[in-house]
mmCIF file of C-alpha atoms and ligand atoms in Angstrom:
data_model
loop_
_atom_site.group_PDB
_atom_site.id
_atom_site.type_symbol
_atom_site.label_atom_id
_atom_site.label_comp_id
_atom_site.label_asym_id
_atom_site.label_seq_id
_atom_site.Cartn_x
_atom_site.Cartn_y
_atom_site.Cartn_z
ATOM 1 C CA MET A 1 72.284 122.421 86.578
ATOM 2 C CA ASP A 2 68.979 123.346 88.130
ATOM 3 C CA LEU A 3 67.048 123.385 84.899
ATOM 4 C CA PRO A 4 63.310 122.558 85.123
ATOM 5 C CA ILE A 5 62.711 123.432 81.482
ATOM 6 C CA ARG A 6 64.614 121.235 79.090
ATOM 7 C CA PRO A 7 63.465 121.425 75.439
ATOM 8 C CA ARG A 8 65.711 118.479 74.650
ATOM 9 C CA ARG A 9 63.251 116.155 76.448
ATOM 10 C CA ASN A 10 60.957 116.387 73.406
ATOM 11 C CA ARG A 11 63.802 115.319 71.119
ATOM 12 C CA LYS A 12 64.916 112.340 73.194
ATOM 13 C CA SER A 13 63.766 109.539 70.909
ATOM 14 C CA ALA A 14 62.414 108.919 67.446
ATOM 15 C CA GLY A 15 58.975 108.345 68.975
ATOM 16 C CA LEU A 16 58.952 111.663 70.818
ATOM 17 C CA ARG A 17 60.205 113.460 67.746
ATOM 18 C CA ALA A 18 57.392 111.896 65.719
ATOM 19 C CA LEU A 19 54.767 112.976 68.254
ATOM 20 C CA THR A 20 56.011 116.540 68.410
ATOM 21 C CA ARG A 21 56.750 117.036 64.692
ATOM 22 C CA GLU A 22 54.974 120.122 63.355
ATOM 23 C CA THR A 23 55.301 119.637 59.612
ATOM 24 C CA LEU A 24 54.756 116.555 57.529
ATOM 25 C CA LEU A 25 55.745 116.166 53.921
ATOM 26 C CA SER A 26 54.008 113.553 51.831
ATOM 27 C CA GLU A 27 54.140 112.428 48.227
ATOM 28 C CA GLY A 28 50.619 113.817 47.861
ATOM 29 C CA ASP A 29 52.105 117.314 48.256
ATOM 30 C CA LEU A 30 54.272 117.063 45.161
ATOM 31 C CA VAL A 31 53.807 118.089 41.548
ATOM 32 C CA LEU A 32 56.267 116.814 38.923
ATOM 33 C CA PRO A 33 57.252 119.253 36.133
ATOM 34 C CA LEU A 34 57.884 117.434 32.844
ATOM 35 C CA PHE A 35 59.602 118.804 29.735
ATOM 36 C CA ILE A 36 58.356 117.537 26.400
ATOM 37 C CA HIS A 37 59.315 117.920 22.757
ATOM 38 C CA ASP A 38 57.941 116.778 19.437
ATOM 39 C CA LEU A 39 60.496 114.045 18.749
ATOM 40 C CA GLU A 40 60.353 110.273 19.044
ATOM 41 C CA VAL A 41 63.492 110.142 21.171
ATOM 42 C CA ASP A 42 64.229 111.472 24.650
ATOM 43 C CA GLU A 43 66.980 114.004 25.106
ATOM 44 C CA ALA A 44 69.094 114.823 28.141
ATOM 45 C CA ILE A 45 68.830 118.504 29.085
ATOM 46 C CA GLU A 46 72.324 119.980 29.207
ATOM 47 C CA SER A 47 71.396 122.879 31.469
ATOM 48 C CA MET A 48 69.551 120.594 33.909
ATOM 49 C CA PRO A 49 71.483 117.376 34.585
ATOM 50 C CA GLY A 50 69.100 114.632 35.686
ATOM 51 C CA CYS A 51 66.160 116.039 33.653
ATOM 52 C CA MET A 52 65.017 115.007 30.186
ATOM 53 C CA ARG A 53 62.981 116.342 27.318
ATOM 54 C CA TRP A 54 60.549 113.480 26.783
ATOM 55 C CA SER A 55 58.820 112.143 23.715
ATOM 56 C CA LEU A 56 55.062 111.756 24.143
ATOM 57 C CA ALA A 57 55.392 107.993 24.697
ATOM 58 C CA SER A 58 57.996 108.537 27.416
ATOM 59 C CA LEU A 59 55.936 111.328 28.932
ATOM 60 C CA VAL A 60 53.090 108.891 29.487
ATOM 61 C CA ARG A 61 55.464 106.366 31.048
ATOM 62 C CA GLU A 62 57.043 109.001 33.339
ATOM 63 C CA ALA A 63 53.653 110.279 34.452
ATOM 64 C CA GLY A 64 52.538 106.711 35.132
ATOM 65 C CA GLU A 65 55.566 106.136 37.345
ATOM 66 C CA ALA A 66 54.865 109.372 39.199
ATOM 67 C CA MET A 67 51.286 108.265 39.789
ATOM 68 C CA GLU A 68 52.455 104.886 41.070
ATOM 69 C CA LEU A 69 54.594 106.774 43.569
ATOM 70 C CA GLY A 70 51.567 108.688 44.852
ATOM 71 C CA ILE A 71 52.292 111.988 43.095
ATOM 72 C CA PRO A 72 48.878 113.422 42.170
ATOM 73 C CA ALA A 73 49.838 115.903 39.443
ATOM 74 C CA VAL A 74 52.263 116.727 36.667
ATOM 75 C CA VAL A 75 52.852 120.067 34.989
ATOM 76 C CA LEU A 76 53.877 120.272 31.329
ATOM 77 C CA PHE A 77 56.514 122.482 29.719
ATOM 78 C CA PRO A 78 56.972 122.205 25.956
ATOM 79 C CA ALA A 79 60.162 122.811 23.975
ATOM 80 C CA ILE A 80 58.780 124.190 20.732
ATOM 81 C CA ASP A 81 60.669 123.923 17.458
ATOM 82 C CA ASP A 82 62.071 127.291 16.362
ATOM 83 C CA SER A 83 60.197 126.995 13.061
ATOM 84 C CA LEU A 84 56.888 127.183 14.984
ATOM 85 C CA LYS A 85 57.766 130.264 17.019
ATOM 86 C CA SER A 86 56.425 133.637 15.950
ATOM 87 C CA PRO A 87 55.979 137.188 17.270
ATOM 88 C CA GLY A 88 52.281 136.427 17.856
ATOM 89 C CA ALA A 89 52.988 133.015 19.486
ATOM 90 C CA GLU A 90 50.015 131.553 17.576
ATOM 91 C CA GLU A 91 51.269 127.992 18.057
ATOM 92 C CA CYS A 92 50.162 128.231 21.703
ATOM 93 C CA PHE A 93 46.538 127.818 20.677
ATOM 94 C CA ASN A 94 47.038 125.219 17.948
ATOM 95 C CA ARG A 95 44.623 122.419 18.852
ATOM 96 C CA GLU A 96 46.969 119.881 17.296
ATOM 97 C CA GLY A 97 50.019 121.418 19.005
ATOM 98 C CA LEU A 98 52.381 119.517 21.268
ATOM 99 C CA VAL A 99 50.727 120.413 24.579
ATOM 100 C CA PRO A 100 47.129 119.512 23.630
ATOM 101 C CA ARG A 101 48.362 116.186 22.209
ATOM 102 C CA ALA A 102 50.320 115.534 25.400
ATOM 103 C CA ILE A 103 47.300 116.330 27.572
ATOM 104 C CA ARG A 104 45.092 113.985 25.566
ATOM 105 C CA ALA A 105 47.665 111.175 25.746
ATOM 106 C CA LEU A 106 48.015 111.573 29.507
ATOM 107 C CA LYS A 107 44.292 111.763 30.219
ATOM 108 C CA ALA A 108 43.629 108.745 27.990
ATOM 109 C CA ALA A 109 46.223 106.678 29.858
ATOM 110 C CA TYR A 110 45.540 107.986 33.388
ATOM 111 C CA PRO A 111 42.171 109.701 33.754
ATOM 112 C CA LYS A 112 42.812 110.309 37.464
ATOM 113 C CA LEU A 113 46.188 111.961 37.075
ATOM 114 C CA LEU A 114 45.906 115.741 37.406
ATOM 115 C CA VAL A 115 47.347 117.507 34.401
ATOM 116 C CA MET A 116 48.471 121.046 35.014
ATOM 117 C CA THR A 117 49.546 123.297 32.154
ATOM 118 C CA ASP A 118 51.585 126.459 31.900
ATOM 119 C CA VAL A 119 49.858 129.501 30.433
ATOM 120 C CA ALA A 120 52.437 131.952 29.052
ATOM 121 C CA LEU A 121 53.792 132.723 25.609
ATOM 122 C CA ASP A 122 57.544 132.287 26.104
ATOM 123 C CA PRO A 123 57.944 128.774 24.623
ATOM 124 C CA TYR A 124 56.068 129.930 21.491
ATOM 125 C CA SER A 125 57.291 133.490 21.139
ATOM 126 C CA SER A 126 60.130 134.282 18.726
ATOM 127 C CA ASP A 127 60.972 137.073 21.196
ATOM 128 C CA GLY A 128 61.224 134.655 24.132
ATOM 129 C CA HIS A 129 58.929 136.763 26.302
ATOM 130 C CA ASP A 130 55.837 135.694 28.221
ATOM 131 C CA GLY A 131 53.853 138.395 26.451
ATOM 132 C CA LEU A 132 53.606 140.013 23.031
ATOM 133 C CA VAL A 133 56.371 142.493 22.306
ATOM 134 C CA LYS A 134 55.957 145.800 20.484
ATOM 135 C CA GLU A 135 58.965 148.064 20.080
ATOM 136 C CA GLY A 136 60.621 146.530 23.108
ATOM 137 C CA GLU A 137 57.537 146.783 25.308
ATOM 138 C CA ILE A 138 55.563 143.835 26.661
ATOM 139 C CA LEU A 139 51.913 144.459 25.848
ATOM 140 C CA ASN A 140 49.537 143.574 28.651
ATOM 141 C CA ASP A 141 45.960 143.561 27.391
ATOM 142 C CA GLU A 142 46.781 142.169 23.942
ATOM 143 C CA THR A 143 48.738 139.364 25.626
ATOM 144 C CA VAL A 144 45.834 138.475 27.915
ATOM 145 C CA ALA A 145 43.638 137.878 24.863
ATOM 146 C CA VAL A 146 46.157 135.342 23.506
ATOM 147 C CA LEU A 147 46.534 133.679 26.913
ATOM 148 C CA CYS A 148 42.766 133.114 26.943
ATOM 149 C CA LYS A 149 42.991 131.302 23.609
ATOM 150 C CA GLN A 150 45.888 129.226 24.916
ATOM 151 C CA ALA A 151 44.009 128.271 28.095
ATOM 152 C CA LEU A 152 40.873 127.326 26.148
ATOM 153 C CA CYS A 153 42.933 125.096 23.891
ATOM 154 C CA GLN A 154 44.419 123.365 26.968
ATOM 155 C CA ALA A 155 41.032 123.042 28.668
ATOM 156 C CA GLU A 156 39.511 121.560 25.544
ATOM 157 C CA ALA A 157 42.274 118.940 25.461
ATOM 158 C CA GLY A 158 41.464 117.988 29.062
ATOM 159 C CA ALA A 159 43.750 120.010 31.363
ATOM 160 C CA ASP A 160 42.570 119.913 34.987
ATOM 161 C CA ILE A 161 44.477 122.948 36.243
ATOM 162 C CA ILE A 162 45.729 125.805 34.145
ATOM 163 C CA ALA A 163 48.574 127.783 35.623
ATOM 164 C CA PRO A 164 49.222 131.272 34.246
ATOM 165 C CA SER A 165 52.916 132.048 34.790
ATOM 166 C CA ASP A 166 53.034 135.166 32.625
ATOM 167 C CA MET A 167 52.404 137.844 35.304
ATOM 168 C CA MET A 168 50.214 140.044 33.062
ATOM 169 C CA ASP A 169 47.715 142.189 34.980
ATOM 170 C CA GLY A 170 44.109 141.025 34.967
ATOM 171 C CA ARG A 171 44.777 137.649 33.400
ATOM 172 C CA VAL A 172 43.161 135.559 36.124
ATOM 173 C CA ALA A 173 39.797 137.309 35.748
ATOM 174 C CA ALA A 174 40.015 137.146 31.969
ATOM 175 C CA LEU A 175 40.924 133.438 32.014
ATOM 176 C CA ARG A 176 38.117 132.597 34.447
ATOM 177 C CA GLU A 177 35.617 134.392 32.249
ATOM 178 C CA ALA A 178 36.880 132.785 29.047
ATOM 179 C CA LEU A 179 36.793 129.306 30.603
ATOM 180 C CA ASP A 180 33.321 129.779 32.070
ATOM 181 C CA ARG A 181 31.957 131.148 28.806
ATOM 182 C CA GLU A 182 32.969 127.905 27.081
ATOM 183 C CA ALA A 183 31.551 125.772 29.927
ATOM 184 C CA TYR A 184 34.927 124.876 31.422
ATOM 185 C CA GLU A 185 33.843 126.023 34.869
ATOM 186 C CA GLY A 186 35.345 122.836 36.303
ATOM 187 C CA VAL A 187 38.864 123.752 35.196
ATOM 188 C CA SER A 188 40.931 125.214 38.042
ATOM 189 C CA ILE A 189 43.248 128.201 37.910
ATOM 190 C CA CYS A 190 46.487 127.979 39.844
ATOM 191 C CA SER A 191 47.941 131.448 39.487
ATOM 192 C CA TYR A 192 51.638 132.212 39.638
ATOM 193 C CA THR A 193 50.679 135.028 41.987
ATOM 194 C CA ALA A 194 54.028 136.149 43.330
ATOM 195 C CA LYS A 195 56.468 135.249 40.597
ATOM 196 C CA TYR A 196 59.745 137.066 40.938
ATOM 197 C CA ALA A 197 62.165 138.162 38.191
ATOM 198 C CA SER A 198 64.694 135.580 39.316
ATOM 199 C CA ALA A 199 68.067 134.425 38.051
ATOM 200 C CA PHE A 200 67.159 130.995 39.451
ATOM 201 C CA TYR A 201 65.145 130.350 36.243
ATOM 202 C CA GLY A 202 68.266 130.310 34.061
ATOM 203 C CA PRO A 203 68.570 126.512 33.621
ATOM 204 C CA PHE A 204 64.851 126.196 32.769
ATOM 205 C CA ARG A 205 65.171 128.659 29.916
ATOM 206 C CA GLY A 206 68.054 126.524 28.640
ATOM 207 C CA ALA A 207 65.820 123.441 28.802
ATOM 208 C CA LEU A 208 63.191 125.051 26.595
ATOM 209 C CA GLY A 209 65.392 127.374 24.543
ATOM 210 C CA SER A 210 63.007 130.095 25.715
ATOM 211 C CA ALA A 211 65.312 132.826 26.999
ATOM 212 C CA PRO A 212 64.308 136.393 26.003
ATOM 213 C CA LYS A 213 66.006 137.508 22.779
ATOM 214 C CA ALA A 214 66.269 141.032 24.143
ATOM 215 C CA GLY A 215 65.741 142.661 27.512
ATOM 216 C CA ASP A 216 64.645 140.932 30.694
ATOM 217 C CA LYS A 217 61.362 140.104 32.444
ATOM 218 C CA LYS A 218 61.532 142.849 35.058
ATOM 219 C CA THR A 219 58.577 144.839 33.685
ATOM 220 C CA TYR A 220 56.214 141.979 34.453
ATOM 221 C CA GLN A 221 57.783 139.629 37.004
ATOM 222 C CA MET A 222 58.163 140.988 40.534
ATOM 223 C CA ASP A 223 61.198 142.736 41.975
ATOM 224 C CA PRO A 224 63.026 140.330 44.336
ATOM 225 C CA ALA A 225 63.345 143.246 46.768
ATOM 226 C CA ASN A 226 59.595 143.432 47.316
ATOM 227 C CA ARG A 227 57.613 141.709 50.039
ATOM 228 C CA ARG A 228 54.497 143.834 50.613
ATOM 229 C CA GLU A 229 53.744 143.779 46.911
ATOM 230 C CA ALA A 230 53.115 140.020 47.079
ATOM 231 C CA GLY A 231 50.151 140.766 49.344
ATOM 232 C CA ARG A 232 48.708 143.043 46.682
ATOM 233 C CA GLU A 233 49.030 140.344 44.027
ATOM 234 C CA VAL A 234 47.367 137.779 46.306
ATOM 235 C CA ARG A 235 44.407 140.040 46.961
ATOM 236 C CA LEU A 236 43.926 140.671 43.254
ATOM 237 C CA ASP A 237 44.205 137.005 42.260
ATOM 238 C CA GLU A 238 41.750 136.032 44.973
ATOM 239 C CA GLU A 239 39.264 138.670 43.820
ATOM 240 C CA GLU A 240 39.762 137.644 40.198
ATOM 241 C CA GLY A 241 38.845 134.043 40.980
ATOM 242 C CA ALA A 242 42.079 132.087 41.358
ATOM 243 C CA ASP A 243 41.587 128.677 42.974
ATOM 244 C CA MET A 244 45.185 128.433 44.162
ATOM 245 C CA VAL A 245 48.018 130.912 44.457
ATOM 246 C CA MET A 246 51.713 130.267 43.906
ATOM 247 C CA VAL A 247 54.991 131.704 45.094
ATOM 248 C CA LYS A 248 58.039 131.251 42.878
ATOM 249 C CA PRO A 249 60.948 130.641 43.462
ATOM 250 C CA ALA A 250 60.524 128.892 46.797
ATOM 251 C CA GLY A 251 63.740 128.410 48.773
ATOM 252 C CA ALA A 252 64.941 132.006 48.737
ATOM 253 C CA TYR A 253 61.376 133.299 49.167
ATOM 254 C CA LEU A 254 60.196 131.495 52.304
ATOM 255 C CA ASP A 255 59.196 134.833 53.849
ATOM 256 C CA ILE A 256 56.844 135.413 50.929
ATOM 257 C CA ILE A 257 55.338 131.920 51.263
ATOM 258 C CA SER A 258 54.759 132.578 54.938
ATOM 259 C CA ASP A 259 53.166 135.981 54.272
ATOM 260 C CA VAL A 260 50.927 134.626 51.522
ATOM 261 C CA ARG A 261 49.847 131.732 53.764
ATOM 262 C CA GLY A 262 48.725 134.318 56.323
ATOM 263 C CA LYS A 263 46.856 136.458 53.826
ATOM 264 C CA THR A 264 44.664 133.930 52.041
ATOM 265 C CA SER A 265 42.588 130.892 52.789
ATOM 266 C CA LEU A 266 43.289 129.557 49.298
ATOM 267 C CA PRO A 267 45.733 126.679 48.863
ATOM 268 C CA VAL A 268 49.277 127.977 48.473
ATOM 269 C CA ALA A 269 51.685 126.375 46.018
ATOM 270 C CA ALA A 270 55.431 126.952 45.835
ATOM 271 C CA TYR A 271 57.764 126.221 42.931
ATOM 272 C CA GLN A 272 61.232 124.926 43.747
ATOM 273 C CA VAL A 273 62.665 126.150 40.453
ATOM 274 C CA SER A 274 65.418 124.897 38.175
ATOM 275 C CA GLY A 275 68.229 126.898 39.819
ATOM 276 C CA GLU A 276 67.265 125.641 43.270
ATOM 277 C CA TYR A 277 67.215 122.075 41.990
ATOM 278 C CA LEU A 278 70.609 122.516 40.344
ATOM 279 C CA MET A 279 72.300 123.993 43.395
ATOM 280 C CA ILE A 280 71.484 120.845 45.326
ATOM 281 C CA GLN A 281 71.929 118.452 42.435
ATOM 282 C CA SER A 282 75.329 119.797 41.376
ATOM 283 C CA ALA A 283 76.741 120.041 44.892
ATOM 284 C CA ALA A 284 75.633 116.459 45.482
ATOM 285 C CA ALA A 285 77.117 115.294 42.174
ATOM 286 C CA ALA A 286 80.442 116.791 43.273
ATOM 287 C CA GLY A 287 80.184 114.861 46.516
ATOM 288 C CA TRP A 288 79.839 118.038 48.586
ATOM 289 C CA LEU A 289 76.300 117.570 49.883
ATOM 290 C CA ASP A 290 74.146 114.592 50.802
ATOM 291 C CA GLU A 291 71.575 114.875 48.021
ATOM 292 C CA GLU A 292 68.780 112.941 49.672
ATOM 293 C CA ALA A 293 69.051 114.690 53.028
ATOM 294 C CA VAL A 294 69.332 118.190 51.563
ATOM 295 C CA MET A 295 66.537 117.562 49.051
ATOM 296 C CA MET A 296 64.154 116.423 51.793
ATOM 297 C CA GLU A 297 65.131 119.286 54.096
ATOM 298 C CA SER A 298 64.621 121.857 51.342
ATOM 299 C CA LEU A 299 61.125 120.512 50.605
ATOM 300 C CA LEU A 300 60.201 120.302 54.276
ATOM 301 C CA ALA A 301 61.290 123.920 54.763
ATOM 302 C CA ILE A 302 59.028 125.045 51.929
ATOM 303 C CA LYS A 303 56.083 123.242 53.542
ATOM 304 C CA ARG A 304 56.958 124.582 56.986
ATOM 305 C CA ALA A 305 56.906 128.123 55.589
ATOM 306 C CA GLY A 306 53.274 127.545 54.596
ATOM 307 C CA ALA A 307 53.066 125.854 51.201
ATOM 308 C CA ASP A 308 50.343 123.248 50.739
ATOM 309 C CA PHE A 309 52.006 121.737 47.724
ATOM 310 C CA ILE A 310 55.300 121.996 45.885
ATOM 311 C CA LEU A 311 56.310 121.862 42.239
ATOM 312 C CA THR A 312 59.728 120.233 42.226
ATOM 313 C CA TYR A 313 62.062 118.426 39.836
ATOM 314 C CA PHE A 314 62.832 116.166 42.803
ATOM 315 C CA ALA A 315 59.227 114.924 42.995
ATOM 316 C CA LYS A 316 59.915 111.314 42.042
ATOM 317 C CA LYS A 317 63.109 111.011 44.072
ATOM 318 C CA ALA A 318 61.430 112.559 47.098
ATOM 319 C CA ALA A 319 58.347 110.346 46.739
ATOM 320 C CA ARG A 320 60.607 107.275 46.706
ATOM 321 C CA VAL A 321 62.239 108.413 49.932
ATOM 322 C CA LEU A 322 58.867 109.112 51.531
ATOM 323 C CA ARG A 323 57.625 105.665 50.547
ATOM 324 C CA SER A 324 60.680 103.749 51.759
HETATM 325 C C1 PBG B 1 57.687 130.611 31.851
HETATM 326 C C2 PBG B 1 58.136 129.871 33.052
HETATM 327 C C3 PBG B 1 59.405 129.958 33.632
HETATM 328 C C4 PBG B 1 59.440 129.005 34.644
HETATM 329 C C5 PBG B 1 58.192 128.390 34.685
HETATM 330 N N1 PBG B 1 57.379 128.952 33.703
HETATM 331 C C6 PBG B 1 60.590 130.765 33.243
HETATM 332 C C7 PBG B 1 60.502 132.228 33.205
HETATM 333 O O1 PBG B 1 59.575 132.850 33.697
HETATM 334 O O2 PBG B 1 61.406 132.792 32.609
HETATM 335 C C8 PBG B 1 60.654 128.721 35.485
HETATM 336 C C9 PBG B 1 60.717 127.386 36.117
HETATM 337 C C10 PBG B 1 62.060 126.984 36.592
HETATM 338 O O3 PBG B 1 63.051 127.748 36.583
HETATM 339 O O4 PBG B 1 62.161 125.824 37.030
HETATM 340 N N2 PBG B 1 56.621 131.443 31.917
#
């Protein structure tokens, strides 16, 4: 064939492929989500094979291993005993609660490890919603006031990055103001900016026993059908003072990651959520997919779409591959 232009020339050898590679994934791009509970023993999570609910001692060990692997940050999710849940979710701002104790233990053991915390009421709410519920409605402004107390409690314990995942309107501005008022101006806000009402969160709610008792989250989380609306949320979060913006889920929302990347100069995070993890993990466990290859490809795709960093249950496994 008379073919002067042959794209395959750039793929001819490993060296050429390395030179022409557009996207690089590194362990420094990963954040490890960790589930914790207030027990001395660790517990396998039935809805998320391969993940555990850790005791505080094990949490510290896990985080230490992640750090050794070059992972810069962990994010904490607490399973709260039913006896501590209430309609007002007051346990979320208990200074001696599970999360503040976990933060203090982690920062004492590894001052350089970044500790990121989830700001939302669902683990603490007897209704299982991210906000306060009144006659079936999720209250916005009243919820924001509680979120501020929760964030202050986490900041006081030493959290580096607080991550509101509740999707209430105006919470980023309110959190920034509350933190600054108490002289926590050094604490970052990573906002779950475009968080969709997704069925991919199912296994996570099993891990925490935090599924809504009634209704769904569609009046606060975004409609999966909407793309332009993500741009609106980004603009608001940027104006309200977010330091980083997040898209969640990741794999089925690469168009949103790409859009958000184009609309802001802030760092963009993406969350490869529990359902995404399980699709790969379970197919691999059945012998149907090559876990390592598919895991790495899924993470690379999220970066290629425009994410600067990725929250993923594969963080340690992926870091090991990247280091080998
Ligand atoms: C709670 C929260 C959820 C996730 C992170 N924070 C669940 C939800 O919104 O119902 C999901 C994470 C995952 O599925 O891995 N605010």
